[in-house]
Every structure is written in C-alpha cells, then in structure tokens.
Short mmCIF file of C-alpha atoms in Angstrom, two decimals:
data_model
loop_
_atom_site.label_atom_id
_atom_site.label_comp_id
_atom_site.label_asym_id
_atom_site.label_seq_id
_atom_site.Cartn_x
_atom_site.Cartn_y
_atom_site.Cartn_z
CA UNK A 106 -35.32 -20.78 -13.82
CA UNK A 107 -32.25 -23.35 -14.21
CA UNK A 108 -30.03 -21.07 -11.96
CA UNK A 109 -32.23 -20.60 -9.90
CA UNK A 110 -32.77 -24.38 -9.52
CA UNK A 111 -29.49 -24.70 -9.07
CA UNK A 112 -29.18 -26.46 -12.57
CA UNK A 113 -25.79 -24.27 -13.72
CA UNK A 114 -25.04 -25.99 -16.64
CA UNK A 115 -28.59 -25.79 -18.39
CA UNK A 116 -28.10 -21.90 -17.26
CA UNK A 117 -24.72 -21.81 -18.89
CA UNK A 118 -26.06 -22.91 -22.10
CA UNK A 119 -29.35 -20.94 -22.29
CA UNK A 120 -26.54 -17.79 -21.25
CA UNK A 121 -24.51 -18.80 -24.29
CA UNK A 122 -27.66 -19.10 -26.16
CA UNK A 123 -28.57 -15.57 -25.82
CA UNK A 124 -25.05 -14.08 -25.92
CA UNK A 125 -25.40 -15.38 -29.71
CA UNK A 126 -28.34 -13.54 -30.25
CA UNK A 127 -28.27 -10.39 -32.44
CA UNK A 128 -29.99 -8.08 -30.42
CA UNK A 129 -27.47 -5.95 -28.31
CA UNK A 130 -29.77 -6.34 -24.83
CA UNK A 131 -29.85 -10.22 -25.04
CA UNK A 132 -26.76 -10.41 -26.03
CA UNK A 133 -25.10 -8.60 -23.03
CA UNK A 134 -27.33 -10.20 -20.89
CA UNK A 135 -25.94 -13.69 -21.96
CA UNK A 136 -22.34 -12.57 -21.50
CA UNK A 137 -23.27 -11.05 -18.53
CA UNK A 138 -24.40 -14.47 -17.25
CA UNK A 139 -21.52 -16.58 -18.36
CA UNK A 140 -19.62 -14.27 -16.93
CA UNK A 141 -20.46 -14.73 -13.47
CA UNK A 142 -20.55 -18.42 -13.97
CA UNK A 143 -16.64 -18.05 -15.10
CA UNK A 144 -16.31 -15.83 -12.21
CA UNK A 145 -17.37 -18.27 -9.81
CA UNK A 146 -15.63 -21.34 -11.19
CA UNK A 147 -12.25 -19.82 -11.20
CA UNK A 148 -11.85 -19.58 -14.81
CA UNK A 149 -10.26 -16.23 -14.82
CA UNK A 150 -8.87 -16.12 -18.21
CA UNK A 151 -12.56 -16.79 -19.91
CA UNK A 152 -13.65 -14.43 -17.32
CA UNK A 153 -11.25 -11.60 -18.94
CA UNK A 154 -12.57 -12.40 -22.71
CA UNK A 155 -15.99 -12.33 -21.50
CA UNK A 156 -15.86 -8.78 -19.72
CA UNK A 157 -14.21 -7.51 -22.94
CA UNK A 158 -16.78 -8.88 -25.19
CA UNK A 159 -19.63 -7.30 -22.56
CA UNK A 160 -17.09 -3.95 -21.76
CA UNK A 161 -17.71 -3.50 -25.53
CA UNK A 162 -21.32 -4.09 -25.78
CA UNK A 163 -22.01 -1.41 -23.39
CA UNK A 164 -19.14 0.85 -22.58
CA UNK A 165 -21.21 2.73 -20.23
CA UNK A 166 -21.98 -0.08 -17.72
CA UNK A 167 -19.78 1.21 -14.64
CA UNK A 168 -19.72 -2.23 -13.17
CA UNK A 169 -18.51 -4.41 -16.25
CA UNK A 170 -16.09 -2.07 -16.55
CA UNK A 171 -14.96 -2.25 -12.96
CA UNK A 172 -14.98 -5.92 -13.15
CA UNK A 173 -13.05 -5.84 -16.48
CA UNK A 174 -10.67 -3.84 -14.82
CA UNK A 175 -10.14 -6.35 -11.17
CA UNK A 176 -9.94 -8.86 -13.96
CA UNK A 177 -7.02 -7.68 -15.74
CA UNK A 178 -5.44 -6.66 -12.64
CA UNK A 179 -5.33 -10.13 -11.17
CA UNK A 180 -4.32 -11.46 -14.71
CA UNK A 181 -1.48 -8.98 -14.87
CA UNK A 182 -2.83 -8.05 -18.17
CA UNK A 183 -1.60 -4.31 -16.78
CA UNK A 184 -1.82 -2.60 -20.39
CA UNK A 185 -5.06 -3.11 -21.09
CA UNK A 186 -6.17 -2.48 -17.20
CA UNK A 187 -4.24 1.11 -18.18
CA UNK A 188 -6.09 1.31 -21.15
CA UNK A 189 -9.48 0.32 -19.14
CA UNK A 190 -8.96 2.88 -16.89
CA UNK A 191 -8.76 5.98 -19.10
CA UNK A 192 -11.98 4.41 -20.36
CA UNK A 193 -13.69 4.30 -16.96
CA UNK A 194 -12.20 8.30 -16.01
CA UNK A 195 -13.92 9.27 -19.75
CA UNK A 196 -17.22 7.57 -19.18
CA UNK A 197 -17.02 9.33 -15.53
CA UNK A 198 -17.35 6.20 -13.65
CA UNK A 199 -14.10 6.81 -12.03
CA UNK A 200 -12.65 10.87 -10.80
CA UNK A 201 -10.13 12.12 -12.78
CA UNK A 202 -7.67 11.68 -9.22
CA UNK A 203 -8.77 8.50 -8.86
CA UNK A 204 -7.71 7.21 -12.26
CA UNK A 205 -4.46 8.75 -11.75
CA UNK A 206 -3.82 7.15 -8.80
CA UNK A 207 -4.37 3.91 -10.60
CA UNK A 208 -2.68 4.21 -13.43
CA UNK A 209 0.49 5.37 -11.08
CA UNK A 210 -0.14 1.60 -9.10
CA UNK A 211 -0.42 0.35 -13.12
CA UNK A 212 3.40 1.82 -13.22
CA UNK A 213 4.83 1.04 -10.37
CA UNK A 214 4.24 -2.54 -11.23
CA UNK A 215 5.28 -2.25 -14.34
CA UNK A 216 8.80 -0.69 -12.95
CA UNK A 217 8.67 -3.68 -10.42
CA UNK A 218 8.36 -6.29 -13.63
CA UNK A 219 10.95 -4.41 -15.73
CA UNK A 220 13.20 -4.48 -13.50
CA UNK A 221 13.14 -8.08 -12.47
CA UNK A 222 13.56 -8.57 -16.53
CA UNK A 223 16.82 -6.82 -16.62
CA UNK A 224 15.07 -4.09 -18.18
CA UNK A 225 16.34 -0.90 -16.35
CA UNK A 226 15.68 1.70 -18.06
CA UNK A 227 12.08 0.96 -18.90
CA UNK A 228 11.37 0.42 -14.60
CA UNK A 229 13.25 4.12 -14.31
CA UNK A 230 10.98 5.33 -16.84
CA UNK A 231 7.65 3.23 -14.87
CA UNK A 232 8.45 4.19 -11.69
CA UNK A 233 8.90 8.32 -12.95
CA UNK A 234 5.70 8.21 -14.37
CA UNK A 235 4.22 7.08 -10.91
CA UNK A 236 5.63 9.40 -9.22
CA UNK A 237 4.37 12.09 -11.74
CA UNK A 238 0.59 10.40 -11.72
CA UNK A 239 0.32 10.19 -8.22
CA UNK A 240 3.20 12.79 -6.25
CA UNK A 241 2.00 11.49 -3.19
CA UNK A 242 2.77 7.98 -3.70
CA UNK A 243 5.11 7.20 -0.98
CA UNK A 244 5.96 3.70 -2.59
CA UNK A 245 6.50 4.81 -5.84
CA UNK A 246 9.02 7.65 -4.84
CA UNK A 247 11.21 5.57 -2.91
CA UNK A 248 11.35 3.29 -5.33
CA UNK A 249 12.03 5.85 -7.82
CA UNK A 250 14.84 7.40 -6.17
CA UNK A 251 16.58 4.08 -5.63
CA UNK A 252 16.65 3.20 -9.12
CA UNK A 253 17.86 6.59 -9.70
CA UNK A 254 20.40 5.98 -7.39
CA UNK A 255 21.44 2.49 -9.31
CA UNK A 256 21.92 4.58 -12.40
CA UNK A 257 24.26 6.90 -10.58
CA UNK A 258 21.94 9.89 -10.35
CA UNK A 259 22.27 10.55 -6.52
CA UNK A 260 21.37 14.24 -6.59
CA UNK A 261 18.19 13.81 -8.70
CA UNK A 262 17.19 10.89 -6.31
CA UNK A 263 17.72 13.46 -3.08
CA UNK A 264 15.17 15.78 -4.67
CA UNK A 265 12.48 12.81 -5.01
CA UNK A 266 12.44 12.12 -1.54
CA UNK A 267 12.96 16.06 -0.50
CA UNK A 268 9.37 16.85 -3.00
CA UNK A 269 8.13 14.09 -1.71
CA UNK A 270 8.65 14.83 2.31
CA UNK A 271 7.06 18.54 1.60
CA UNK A 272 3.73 16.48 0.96
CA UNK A 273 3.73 13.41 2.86
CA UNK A 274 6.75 12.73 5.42
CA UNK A 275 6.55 8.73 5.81
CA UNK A 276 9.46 6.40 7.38
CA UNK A 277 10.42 4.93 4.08
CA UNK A 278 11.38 8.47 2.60
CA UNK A 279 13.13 8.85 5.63
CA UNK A 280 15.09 5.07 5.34
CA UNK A 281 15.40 6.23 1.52
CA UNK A 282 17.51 8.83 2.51
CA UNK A 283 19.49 6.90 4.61
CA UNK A 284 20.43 5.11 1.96
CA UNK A 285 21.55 8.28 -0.55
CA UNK A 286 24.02 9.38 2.24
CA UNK A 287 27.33 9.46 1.61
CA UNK A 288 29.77 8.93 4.47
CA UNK A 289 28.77 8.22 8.37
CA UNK A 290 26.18 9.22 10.73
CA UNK A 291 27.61 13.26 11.02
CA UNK A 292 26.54 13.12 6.74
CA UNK A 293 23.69 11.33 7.73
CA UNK A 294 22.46 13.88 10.16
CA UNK A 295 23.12 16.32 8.05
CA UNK A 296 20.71 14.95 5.25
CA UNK A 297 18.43 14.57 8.03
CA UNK A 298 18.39 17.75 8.61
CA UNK A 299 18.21 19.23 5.09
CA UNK A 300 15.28 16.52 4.48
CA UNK A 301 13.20 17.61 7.61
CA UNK A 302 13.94 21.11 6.97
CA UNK A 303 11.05 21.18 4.28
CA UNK A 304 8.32 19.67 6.64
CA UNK A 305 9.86 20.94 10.19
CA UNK A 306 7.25 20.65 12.67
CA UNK A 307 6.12 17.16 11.62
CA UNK A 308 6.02 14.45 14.01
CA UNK A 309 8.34 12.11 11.34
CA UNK A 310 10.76 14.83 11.06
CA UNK A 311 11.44 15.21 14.30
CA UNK A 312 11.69 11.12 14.44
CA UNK A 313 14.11 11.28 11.92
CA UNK A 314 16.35 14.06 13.70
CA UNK A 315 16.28 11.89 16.92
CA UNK A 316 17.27 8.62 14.77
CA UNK A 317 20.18 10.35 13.23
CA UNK A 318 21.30 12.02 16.33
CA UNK A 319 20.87 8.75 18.38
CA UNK A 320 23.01 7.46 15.25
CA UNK A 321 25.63 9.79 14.92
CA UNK A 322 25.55 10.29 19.52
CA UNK A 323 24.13 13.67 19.78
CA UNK A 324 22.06 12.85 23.02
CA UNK A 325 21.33 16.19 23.57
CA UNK A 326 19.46 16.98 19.92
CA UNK A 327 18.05 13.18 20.03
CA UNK A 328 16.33 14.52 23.14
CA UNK A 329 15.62 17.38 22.24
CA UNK A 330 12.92 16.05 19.21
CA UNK A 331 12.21 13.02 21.24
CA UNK A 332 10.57 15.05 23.78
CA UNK A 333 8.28 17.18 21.43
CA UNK A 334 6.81 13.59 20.29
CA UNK A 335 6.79 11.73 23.08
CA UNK A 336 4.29 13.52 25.26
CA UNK A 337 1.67 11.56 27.31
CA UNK A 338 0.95 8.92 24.57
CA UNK A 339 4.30 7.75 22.68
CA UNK A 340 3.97 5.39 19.86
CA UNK A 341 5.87 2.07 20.51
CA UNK A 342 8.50 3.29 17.84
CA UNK A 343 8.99 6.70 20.20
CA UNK A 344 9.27 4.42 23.10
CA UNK A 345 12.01 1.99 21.78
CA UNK A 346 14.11 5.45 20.89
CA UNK A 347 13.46 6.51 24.41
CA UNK A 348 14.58 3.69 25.58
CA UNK A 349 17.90 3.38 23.25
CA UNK A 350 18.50 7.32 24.21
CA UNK A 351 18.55 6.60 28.35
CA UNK A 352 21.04 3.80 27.48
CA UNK A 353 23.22 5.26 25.04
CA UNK A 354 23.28 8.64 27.02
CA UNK A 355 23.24 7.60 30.50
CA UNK A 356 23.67 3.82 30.59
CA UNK A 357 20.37 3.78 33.11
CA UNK A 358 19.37 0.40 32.40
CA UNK A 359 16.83 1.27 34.57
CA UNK A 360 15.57 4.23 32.53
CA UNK A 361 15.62 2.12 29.55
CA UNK A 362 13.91 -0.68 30.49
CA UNK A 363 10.86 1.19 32.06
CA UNK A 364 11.02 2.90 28.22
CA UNK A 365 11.05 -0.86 26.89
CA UNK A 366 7.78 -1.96 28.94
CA UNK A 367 6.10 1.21 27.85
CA UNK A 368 6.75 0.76 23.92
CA UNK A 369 5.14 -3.19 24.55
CA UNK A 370 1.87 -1.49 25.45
CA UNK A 371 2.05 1.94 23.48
CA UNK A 372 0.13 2.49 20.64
CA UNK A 373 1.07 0.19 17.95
CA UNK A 374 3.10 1.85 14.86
CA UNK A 375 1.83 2.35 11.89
CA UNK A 376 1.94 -0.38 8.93
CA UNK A 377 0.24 -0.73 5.81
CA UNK A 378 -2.72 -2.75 6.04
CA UNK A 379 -5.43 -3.46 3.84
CA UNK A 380 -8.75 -1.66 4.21
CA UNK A 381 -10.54 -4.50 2.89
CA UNK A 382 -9.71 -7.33 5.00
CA UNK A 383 -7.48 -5.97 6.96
CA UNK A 384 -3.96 -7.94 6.15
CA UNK A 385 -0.47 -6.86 7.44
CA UNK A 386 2.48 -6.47 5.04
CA UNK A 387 5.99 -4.96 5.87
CA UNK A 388 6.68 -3.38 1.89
CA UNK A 389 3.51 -2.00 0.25
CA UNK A 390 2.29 -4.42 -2.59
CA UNK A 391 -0.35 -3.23 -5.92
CA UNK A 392 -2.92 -6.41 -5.18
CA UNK A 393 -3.66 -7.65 -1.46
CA UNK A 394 -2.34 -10.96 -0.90
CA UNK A 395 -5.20 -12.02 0.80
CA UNK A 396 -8.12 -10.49 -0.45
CA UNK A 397 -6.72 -10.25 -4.11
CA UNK A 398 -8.14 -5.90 -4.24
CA UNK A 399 -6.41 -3.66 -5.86
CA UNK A 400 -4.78 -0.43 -4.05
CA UNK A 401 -6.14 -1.49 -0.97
CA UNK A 402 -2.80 -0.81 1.39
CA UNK A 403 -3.24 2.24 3.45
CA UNK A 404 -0.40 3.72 6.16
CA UNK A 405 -1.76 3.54 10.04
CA UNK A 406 -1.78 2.45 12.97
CA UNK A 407 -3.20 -1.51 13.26
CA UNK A 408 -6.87 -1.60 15.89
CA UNK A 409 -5.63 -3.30 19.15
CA UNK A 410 -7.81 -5.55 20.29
CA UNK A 411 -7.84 -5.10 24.15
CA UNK A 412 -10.40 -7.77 25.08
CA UNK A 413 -11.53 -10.75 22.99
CA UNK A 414 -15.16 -11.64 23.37
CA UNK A 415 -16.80 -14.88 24.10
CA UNK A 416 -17.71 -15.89 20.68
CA UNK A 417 -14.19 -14.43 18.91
CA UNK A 418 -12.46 -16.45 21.86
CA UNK A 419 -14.51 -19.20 20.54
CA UNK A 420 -14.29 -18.73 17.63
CA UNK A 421 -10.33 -18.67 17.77
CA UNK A 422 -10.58 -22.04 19.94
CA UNK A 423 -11.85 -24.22 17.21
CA UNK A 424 -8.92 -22.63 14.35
CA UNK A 425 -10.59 -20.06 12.65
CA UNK A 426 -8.62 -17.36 11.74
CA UNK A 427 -10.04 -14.04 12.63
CA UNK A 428 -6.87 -11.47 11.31
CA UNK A 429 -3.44 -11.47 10.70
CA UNK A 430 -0.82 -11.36 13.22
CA UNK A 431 2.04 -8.59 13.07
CA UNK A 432 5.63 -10.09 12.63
CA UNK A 433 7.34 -9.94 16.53
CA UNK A 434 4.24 -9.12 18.28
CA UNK A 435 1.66 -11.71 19.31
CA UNK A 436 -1.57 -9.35 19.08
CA UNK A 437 -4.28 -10.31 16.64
CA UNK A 438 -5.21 -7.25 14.13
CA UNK A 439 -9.03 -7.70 13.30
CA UNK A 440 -10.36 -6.20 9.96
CA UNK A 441 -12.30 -3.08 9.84
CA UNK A 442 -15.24 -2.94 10.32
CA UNK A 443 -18.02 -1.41 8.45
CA UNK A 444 -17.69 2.93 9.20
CA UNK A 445 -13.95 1.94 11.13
#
C-alpha cells in the first residue's frame, strides 16, 4: 500500500522489515523489494549485496539471478559474474552455448584489464581462454593473436586468425593479418592469399584479395575479385575499392568518381551495433555504452533511414535524439525495432 501510494520510504522500511523475518518466503520478498528500490535510486553497490543475499535465498529464481549477474557486470565485479554464470547454465536458466559465450566476454575483459595493469601474461592467458569458450569470437581472436604477436609468437598468432577465418571471415581478422606480415604488400598478398585460401568463395575473402592486390598493384587480380562482389548492389566499402582500382589502374578520374557517388548511396557497411538500442561503435566493447547491456554488439549492416516522417522530423526539430550517427557520414541509424 505505501508503494503504491507513492510513499517509498515507509515501503523501504516495511521491505527491510520483512527481509528480517525468518521465514525464507518473506524474507526474499523483502530483499526482493529493497532491491528494486536500490535499483531505481542508483545505488548499485547495495543493489549487488542485495541480489546476493536474494541469489542465495532462492538459487532457482532465473530472474534474480539474471539481475545478479547485469549487476556484477556493470560493477566489474567480473569473478563473481563468472562464477554467477556457471550457476545460471547448472540451474538451466541459461544454454550451455550461451554461458560459454559469456564467460568468453567475462575473459576478454579480463585480458583487456590485465593488460592495461602491466600484467601480460595473465591477458595472454584471458584472451586464450576466450577464444577457446567462444571460437567464433571475432574480437577475442584478434585480440588474441596480437598479444601473441607482442610476445614474439608470430606463427601461433597466424593460426588464430587462419581457425578463425574457416568459421567466420570478418574485416578485423583480415586487418589482423595485415598486421602479422612481414615485409611489403607482395608478403602481404601472399598471406592474403594463404588466409582466404581456407574460406575461398566468401565475399570477405575475395575483399581481402582485391585490398592486397590494390596494395601491392596487381590491377588485374584486384579486378578480378572485385567483380565477383560487386554485382548489381555493391556495399559502399566495394564501391570505394572500385573506385581506388579505376584510378590506380587507369587514372579515369572519371571512372572513379562515378564509383565514389555510388559508394555515398550503396548499402551502408557493416559495423557493430547494439541490438538493444541500437548504438554505433568502431572496436567491439563487453557493456554498451549507451544502454549499459551486456554482449549486445552484433556485426551488420546499420537500417538506412530513407525518409523521416512527420513526427521523427519533429521530433528531431525540438533536440531529441532519435539514434546515433555513424562517424563521416551524416545519416541517422534508428534502433531496431521490435521483430527487426
């Protein structure tokens, strides 16, 4: 009756009336309640001690345990949120994948901490266990082999990005590799090569061939995969190679340019963005800026908004933000939408 009256602090004290109580219902219930009062006061630390205490009143309850866990998470508290989630993937609130996954986000930061401490070789031994949790985690093997790299383990850092190519080619393998080449663009064609050579008819393969060949002025071969993914539809990045090909090749400024004015309308390239609210970040992060949820960044292409409507063109009049704006490109990217 006092929350609902809006009376919140005769609430909070009936709440930490009855989480004093001995019997285990009342008890959670009170926790429960100061809980959400923390919650929604900002009080995130008191928030964390209270999800414990309720986490281990009733173990089974698949949402204190999720809120436990978004708790530690924003607290950086990332051993216990470890610990939390091996909990949640026994009690079957989370899929065994699932809590891999998180526990390999758990380890890349970890890696990402260690390493700003000086601590080397514990972020080498963080960011392998990511990358054996979750083998598909693009972030985590690039990261990976560049700390490999650091410690002078060049070959072991090749075969990171080359395992992880065979299951998901991505751009930052690709720039990864870059970086382990010895030598000029010829060697860095030639890693090219080896590294699309275990994913060969994917469309980033044959993106990297034409960057290296552009690189290393083999107009020809550039062409050559440029053609078998630029089609009717190329992506602005396809585009922009197009248009560095006609020039480097032919000098047709020309050429070029009509490439240029095509890659300002194409289909936008692909950027992580958060499913939740829809935020645009250049280097995949654990915890949205913006929305503060966890694991949230996913790889594609941002939704183009084509037409603005009267009340989002209103809306945008009086200073309301309505999405993020890409870095060198002054379209608005709008979250998704519900079934997007």
């Amino acid at each position: 009756a006092a929350q609902l009256s809006g009376d919140d602090a005769a609430a909070g004290k009936f709440f930490h009336a009855m989480a004093e109580q001995s019997e285990p219902e009342t008890r959670y219930l009170g926790l429960h309640g100061m809980l959400t009062q923390a919650m929604h006061e900002g009080h995130q630390e008191e928030a964390l001690e209270l999800a414990k205490q309720a986490s281990e009143l009733k173990p089974k309850t698949d949402t204190v345990v999720e809120t436990l866990f978004d708790l530690q998470v924003k607290t950086g508290d990332w051993l216990d949120a470890e610990e939390t989630v091996k909990k949640a993937v026994k009690a079957k609130h989370i899929g065994a994948d699932a809590g891999k996954r998180r526990r390999a986000v758990i380890a890349y930061q970890q890696s990402m901490e260690a390493e700003s401490e000086g601590r080397f070789d514990d972020a080498l031994g963080h960011a392998k266990r990511a990358v054996n949790l979750a083998p598909s985690f693009v972030p985590a093997a690039t990261r990976y082999a560049d700390l490999l790299a650091d410690a002078g383990k060049r070959r072991r850092a090749v075969s990171v990005i080359e395992e992880a190519w065979v299951r998901q080619p991505h751009p930052h393998l690709a720039a990864a590799m870059e970086r382990l080449s010895a030598g000029g663009a010829e060697d860095r064609l030639h890693a090219m090569e080896r590294l699309a050579g275990y994913n060969r008819d994917h469309e980033e393969s044959h993106i990297a061939l034409a960057r290296a060949a552009l690189s290393a002025q083999r107009w020809s071969e550039a062409r050559q995969h440029l053609d078998i993914v630029a089609g009717t539809h190329p992506t602005s990045r396809v585009a922009r190679l197009m248009a560095e090909l006609e020039e480097g090749e032919k000098s047709d400024t020309e050429a070029s340019r009509n490439w240029l004015k095509r890659a300002a309308t194409a289909e936008p390239d692909a950027a992580w963005i958060c499913e939740s609210c829809g935020n645009v970040v250049a280097e995949w992060e654990p915890v949205c800026g913006r929305c503060e949820k966890f694991d949230t960044y996913l790889w594609m292409p941002p939704p183009r908004v084509s037409q603005i409507s009267q009340v989002e063109e209103n809306v945008v009049q009086h200073g309301v933000d309505i999405g993020p704006e890409i870095d060198g490109d002054a379209e608005h990217v709008m979250p998704p939408r519900s079934g997007a």
